[in-house]
Amino acid sequence: MPMDTRVTAALDDQTRLALLKDPARTTEDERIAALEEIVHATKTLAQILSGLRSLDLPDAWLVSGGIYQSVWNHLTDKPEGYGIKDYDIIYFDGGDLSYDAEDLVIKKMNAALPNLADKLEVRNQARVHLWYEKRFGRPYAPLSCSMEALTTYAAKTHAVAARLKGDGSLEIRAPFGLTNIFAMRLVPNLGTNNKETFDEKGARMTQLWPELEIVPWIEA
């Protein structure tokens, strides 16, 4: 008796996704395409990206956990939004570094997405260096654009960004590639002095996604 085509399709999809963690058998373009499919299929992400585009903020992106944790939920068959504490939105406006200007953007973003307002984290990357050291006890060099911020994250796996282009298609950025996201592997970014954050996030995430592999923070 022939196998149900829906079962076959599911098996094929699982096989395809499993291969994406192996850079010797798949390409980064294939990983980008798979990520785009997952983002489009995740209603919350699609809503955030649409709301973000409507505000027309400079150099604005949805980044980090909301994206890669949505992939992990897809890979482990967990419900949408499982384990996601917040959705990080970044933009870069060097013309006004005041908190008041940033707060106005935060309020506009919350108004555009009122059902998600309590889970949105909106930050102007042009002014992070003004408050970072006081809050975290470490200096933070001024950035030149939003994408530069991704290279400062504690884990390379965190460094992923998405935004909607004018034609409705997705633009994906990942300075360290997407392999580790699909491999469910948390890899430290040794270019930062941020082991404490890496360890804290790793401990939390393995409670939520026990399939996750943590690569130890070992400095040369």
mmCIF file of C-alpha atoms in Angstrom:
data_model
loop_
_atom_site.group_PDB
_atom_site.id
_atom_site.type_symbol
_atom_site.label_atom_id
_atom_site.label_comp_id
_atom_site.label_asym_id
_atom_site.label_seq_id
_atom_site.Cartn_x
_atom_site.Cartn_y
_atom_site.Cartn_z
ATOM 1 C CA MET A 1 0.000 0.000 0.000
ATOM 2 C CA PRO A 2 1.566 3.336 -0.970
ATOM 3 C CA MET A 3 2.601 5.721 1.802
ATOM 4 C CA ASP A 4 0.373 8.721 2.451
ATOM 5 C CA THR A 5 1.810 11.619 0.429
ATOM 6 C CA ARG A 6 1.500 13.890 3.469
ATOM 7 C CA VAL A 7 3.726 11.537 5.459
ATOM 8 C CA THR A 8 6.208 11.381 2.577
ATOM 9 C CA ALA A 9 6.305 15.170 2.375
ATOM 10 C CA ALA A 10 6.892 15.416 6.127
ATOM 11 C CA LEU A 11 9.717 12.908 5.959
ATOM 12 C CA ASP A 12 11.262 14.740 3.033
ATOM 13 C CA ASP A 13 11.058 18.042 4.916
ATOM 14 C CA GLN A 14 12.647 16.515 8.028
ATOM 15 C CA THR A 15 15.437 15.027 5.929
ATOM 16 C CA ARG A 16 16.051 18.334 4.162
ATOM 17 C CA LEU A 17 16.187 20.263 7.425
ATOM 18 C CA ALA A 18 18.511 17.690 8.984
ATOM 19 C CA LEU A 19 20.968 18.128 6.126
ATOM 20 C CA LEU A 20 21.157 21.882 6.633
ATOM 21 C CA LYS A 21 23.399 21.452 9.668
ATOM 22 C CA ASP A 22 26.077 19.899 7.472
ATOM 23 C CA PRO A 23 27.953 22.511 5.387
ATOM 24 C CA ALA A 24 29.586 19.727 3.383
ATOM 25 C CA ARG A 25 26.209 18.580 2.042
ATOM 26 C CA THR A 26 24.232 21.811 1.797
ATOM 27 C CA THR A 27 24.909 25.422 0.875
ATOM 28 C CA GLU A 28 24.358 28.650 2.764
ATOM 29 C CA ASP A 29 21.852 29.647 0.086
ATOM 30 C CA GLU A 30 19.812 26.550 0.952
ATOM 31 C CA ARG A 31 19.909 27.507 4.622
ATOM 32 C CA ILE A 32 18.787 31.037 3.806
ATOM 33 C CA ALA A 33 15.893 29.660 1.749
ATOM 34 C CA ALA A 34 14.862 27.326 4.584
ATOM 35 C CA LEU A 35 15.037 30.159 7.109
ATOM 36 C CA GLU A 36 12.893 32.342 4.881
ATOM 37 C CA GLU A 37 10.276 29.582 4.732
ATOM 38 C CA ILE A 38 10.235 29.241 8.515
ATOM 39 C CA VAL A 39 10.018 33.000 9.077
ATOM 40 C CA HIS A 40 7.167 33.385 6.594
ATOM 41 C CA ALA A 41 5.333 30.461 8.245
ATOM 42 C CA THR A 42 5.743 31.899 11.754
ATOM 43 C CA LYS A 43 2.829 34.294 12.187
ATOM 44 C CA THR A 44 4.408 36.358 14.965
ATOM 45 C CA LEU A 45 7.592 36.962 12.991
ATOM 46 C CA ALA A 46 5.646 37.876 9.872
ATOM 47 C CA GLN A 47 3.580 40.340 11.909
ATOM 48 C CA ILE A 48 6.653 41.955 13.476
ATOM 49 C CA LEU A 49 8.453 42.275 10.162
ATOM 50 C CA SER A 50 5.408 43.852 8.534
ATOM 51 C CA GLY A 51 4.976 46.297 11.418
ATOM 52 C CA LEU A 52 8.663 47.157 11.346
ATOM 53 C CA ARG A 53 8.596 47.902 7.638
ATOM 54 C CA SER A 54 5.546 50.151 8.086
ATOM 55 C CA LEU A 55 7.533 52.472 10.379
ATOM 56 C CA ASP A 56 10.315 52.897 7.805
ATOM 57 C CA LEU A 57 13.054 53.173 10.449
ATOM 58 C CA PRO A 58 16.672 53.584 9.298
ATOM 59 C CA ASP A 59 18.691 50.363 9.071
ATOM 60 C CA ALA A 60 16.002 48.439 10.984
ATOM 61 C CA TRP A 61 15.983 44.671 11.558
ATOM 62 C CA LEU A 62 14.424 41.902 13.616
ATOM 63 C CA VAL A 63 17.372 40.050 15.130
ATOM 64 C CA SER A 64 18.592 37.213 17.307
ATOM 65 C CA GLY A 65 16.396 35.058 19.558
ATOM 66 C CA GLY A 66 13.036 35.565 17.936
ATOM 67 C CA ILE A 67 14.534 34.199 14.716
ATOM 68 C CA TYR A 68 16.876 31.380 15.752
ATOM 69 C CA GLN A 69 14.586 30.150 18.539
ATOM 70 C CA SER A 70 11.718 29.995 16.050
ATOM 71 C CA VAL A 71 13.939 27.737 13.926
ATOM 72 C CA TRP A 72 14.647 25.530 16.949
ATOM 73 C CA ASN A 73 10.933 25.284 17.679
ATOM 74 C CA HIS A 74 10.356 24.253 14.083
ATOM 75 C CA LEU A 75 13.132 21.646 14.235
ATOM 76 C CA THR A 76 11.908 20.175 17.546
ATOM 77 C CA ASP A 77 8.178 20.353 16.754
ATOM 78 C CA LYS A 78 7.427 22.848 19.525
ATOM 79 C CA PRO A 79 4.646 25.437 19.290
ATOM 80 C CA GLU A 80 5.220 28.878 17.881
ATOM 81 C CA GLY A 81 6.659 31.248 20.467
ATOM 82 C CA TYR A 82 7.816 28.512 22.841
ATOM 83 C CA GLY A 83 10.694 29.706 25.035
ATOM 84 C CA ILE A 84 10.966 33.134 23.377
ATOM 85 C CA LYS A 85 11.299 35.838 26.057
ATOM 86 C CA ASP A 86 11.263 38.788 23.691
ATOM 87 C CA TYR A 87 11.731 39.932 20.115
ATOM 88 C CA ASP A 88 14.738 42.171 19.505
ATOM 89 C CA ILE A 89 14.346 45.001 17.022
ATOM 90 C CA ILE A 90 17.335 47.163 16.162
ATOM 91 C CA TYR A 91 17.749 50.269 14.042
ATOM 92 C CA PHE A 92 20.497 52.829 13.526
ATOM 93 C CA ASP A 93 19.830 56.552 13.796
ATOM 94 C CA GLY A 94 22.988 58.572 14.401
ATOM 95 C CA GLY A 95 21.169 61.860 13.938
ATOM 96 C CA ASP A 96 19.597 61.871 17.391
ATOM 97 C CA LEU A 97 21.276 59.941 20.201
ATOM 98 C CA SER A 98 18.868 61.039 22.912
ATOM 99 C CA TYR A 99 16.848 58.575 24.923
ATOM 100 C CA ASP A 100 13.733 60.621 24.157
ATOM 101 C CA ALA A 101 14.123 59.958 20.444
ATOM 102 C CA GLU A 102 14.600 56.238 21.057
ATOM 103 C CA ASP A 103 11.634 56.165 23.441
ATOM 104 C CA LEU A 104 9.453 57.730 20.758
ATOM 105 C CA VAL A 105 10.410 54.926 18.369
ATOM 106 C CA ILE A 106 9.672 52.339 21.074
ATOM 107 C CA LYS A 107 6.206 53.825 21.574
ATOM 108 C CA LYS A 108 5.547 53.852 17.823
ATOM 109 C CA MET A 109 6.607 50.221 17.542
ATOM 110 C CA ASN A 110 4.390 49.234 20.471
ATOM 111 C CA ALA A 111 1.459 51.088 18.924
ATOM 112 C CA ALA A 112 2.002 49.300 15.606
ATOM 113 C CA LEU A 113 2.013 45.906 17.361
ATOM 114 C CA PRO A 114 -0.099 46.328 20.503
ATOM 115 C CA ASN A 115 -0.613 42.592 21.031
ATOM 116 C CA LEU A 116 3.173 42.128 21.226
ATOM 117 C CA ALA A 117 4.166 45.360 22.978
ATOM 118 C CA ASP A 118 5.226 43.620 26.205
ATOM 119 C CA LYS A 119 7.623 41.366 24.281
ATOM 120 C CA LEU A 120 9.313 43.891 21.994
ATOM 121 C CA GLU A 121 12.840 45.148 22.727
ATOM 122 C CA VAL A 122 13.614 48.118 20.480
ATOM 123 C CA ARG A 123 17.075 49.701 20.576
ATOM 124 C CA ASN A 124 18.878 52.370 18.551
ATOM 125 C CA GLN A 125 22.302 50.837 17.924
ATOM 126 C CA ALA A 126 23.843 54.273 17.416
ATOM 127 C CA ARG A 127 23.497 55.021 21.131
ATOM 128 C CA VAL A 128 24.264 51.661 22.796
ATOM 129 C CA HIS A 129 27.768 52.801 23.758
ATOM 130 C CA LEU A 130 26.242 55.602 25.838
ATOM 131 C CA TRP A 131 24.636 53.254 28.380
ATOM 132 C CA TYR A 132 26.215 49.811 27.942
ATOM 133 C CA GLU A 133 29.192 50.130 30.304
ATOM 134 C CA LYS A 134 27.094 51.517 33.149
ATOM 135 C CA ARG A 135 24.661 48.632 32.812
ATOM 136 C CA PHE A 136 27.027 45.740 32.094
ATOM 137 C CA GLY A 137 30.356 46.924 33.469
ATOM 138 C CA ARG A 138 32.212 46.642 30.155
ATOM 139 C CA PRO A 139 33.039 49.323 27.579
ATOM 140 C CA TYR A 140 31.265 49.195 24.229
ATOM 141 C CA ALA A 141 32.718 50.856 21.167
ATOM 142 C CA PRO A 142 30.432 53.108 19.091
ATOM 143 C CA LEU A 143 28.938 51.274 16.126
ATOM 144 C CA SER A 144 28.738 52.406 12.522
ATOM 145 C CA CYS A 145 25.597 50.469 11.508
ATOM 146 C CA SER A 146 23.099 47.930 12.787
ATOM 147 C CA MET A 147 24.856 44.958 11.218
ATOM 148 C CA GLU A 148 28.018 45.721 13.167
ATOM 149 C CA ALA A 149 26.027 45.048 16.341
ATOM 150 C CA LEU A 150 25.575 41.397 15.363
ATOM 151 C CA THR A 151 29.328 40.825 15.632
ATOM 152 C CA THR A 152 29.246 41.842 19.303
ATOM 153 C CA TYR A 153 26.798 39.165 20.452
ATOM 154 C CA ALA A 154 28.033 36.627 23.009
ATOM 155 C CA ALA A 155 27.309 33.692 20.689
ATOM 156 C CA LYS A 156 27.890 33.486 16.966
ATOM 157 C CA THR A 157 24.616 31.571 16.787
ATOM 158 C CA HIS A 158 22.756 34.690 17.960
ATOM 159 C CA ALA A 159 23.963 36.751 15.018
ATOM 160 C CA VAL A 160 21.058 36.611 12.587
ATOM 161 C CA ALA A 161 18.828 39.361 11.238
ATOM 162 C CA ALA A 162 15.832 39.668 8.937
ATOM 163 C CA ARG A 163 13.778 42.423 7.369
ATOM 164 C CA LEU A 164 11.178 42.806 4.656
ATOM 165 C CA LYS A 165 12.241 44.457 1.431
ATOM 166 C CA GLY A 166 10.020 46.746 -0.585
ATOM 167 C CA ASP A 167 8.781 43.890 -2.776
ATOM 168 C CA GLY A 168 7.748 41.848 0.262
ATOM 169 C CA SER A 169 10.650 39.411 0.047
ATOM 170 C CA LEU A 170 12.925 38.732 2.999
ATOM 171 C CA GLU A 171 16.487 39.915 3.430
ATOM 172 C CA ILE A 172 18.545 37.707 5.745
ATOM 173 C CA ARG A 173 21.907 38.595 7.272
ATOM 174 C CA ALA A 174 24.112 36.266 9.338
ATOM 175 C CA PRO A 175 27.781 37.331 9.611
ATOM 176 C CA PHE A 176 28.823 33.932 10.994
ATOM 177 C CA GLY A 177 26.501 31.900 8.775
ATOM 178 C CA LEU A 178 23.400 29.874 9.583
ATOM 179 C CA THR A 179 24.910 26.406 10.028
ATOM 180 C CA ASN A 180 25.005 26.586 13.829
ATOM 181 C CA ILE A 181 21.352 27.601 14.018
ATOM 182 C CA PHE A 182 20.218 24.559 12.043
ATOM 183 C CA ALA A 183 22.675 22.350 13.932
ATOM 184 C CA MET A 184 21.185 23.631 17.223
ATOM 185 C CA ARG A 185 24.672 24.460 18.382
ATOM 186 C CA LEU A 186 25.498 27.459 20.572
ATOM 187 C CA VAL A 187 28.971 28.667 19.606
ATOM 188 C CA PRO A 188 30.804 31.349 21.632
ATOM 189 C CA ASN A 189 31.916 34.555 20.005
ATOM 190 C CA LEU A 190 35.438 34.736 21.420
ATOM 191 C CA GLY A 191 35.908 38.146 19.871
ATOM 192 C CA THR A 192 33.826 39.528 22.737
ATOM 193 C CA ASN A 193 34.485 39.672 26.462
ATOM 194 C CA ASN A 194 31.104 38.208 27.284
ATOM 195 C CA LYS A 195 31.529 34.692 28.700
ATOM 196 C CA GLU A 196 29.115 35.370 31.558
ATOM 197 C CA THR A 197 26.259 36.173 29.190
ATOM 198 C CA PHE A 198 27.112 33.187 27.000
ATOM 199 C CA ASP A 199 27.024 30.825 29.994
ATOM 200 C CA GLU A 200 23.777 32.294 31.316
ATOM 201 C CA LYS A 201 22.014 32.006 27.978
ATOM 202 C CA GLY A 202 23.352 28.495 27.421
ATOM 203 C CA ALA A 203 22.046 27.325 30.790
ATOM 204 C CA ARG A 204 18.593 28.772 30.139
ATOM 205 C CA MET A 205 18.336 27.499 26.598
ATOM 206 C CA THR A 206 19.324 23.911 27.353
ATOM 207 C CA GLN A 207 16.440 23.779 29.828
ATOM 208 C CA LEU A 208 14.064 24.730 27.027
ATOM 209 C CA TRP A 209 15.738 22.898 24.144
ATOM 210 C CA PRO A 210 17.642 19.900 25.599
ATOM 211 C CA GLU A 211 18.726 18.986 22.060
ATOM 212 C CA LEU A 212 20.997 22.034 22.059
ATOM 213 C CA GLU A 213 24.775 21.523 21.916
ATOM 214 C CA ILE A 214 26.855 24.068 23.865
ATOM 215 C CA VAL A 215 30.378 24.622 22.573
ATOM 216 C CA PRO A 216 32.529 25.544 25.616
ATOM 217 C CA TRP A 217 34.005 29.014 25.929
ATOM 218 C CA ILE A 218 37.730 28.246 25.737
ATOM 219 C CA GLU A 219 39.991 31.187 25.054
ATOM 220 C CA ALA A 220 43.314 30.697 23.290
#
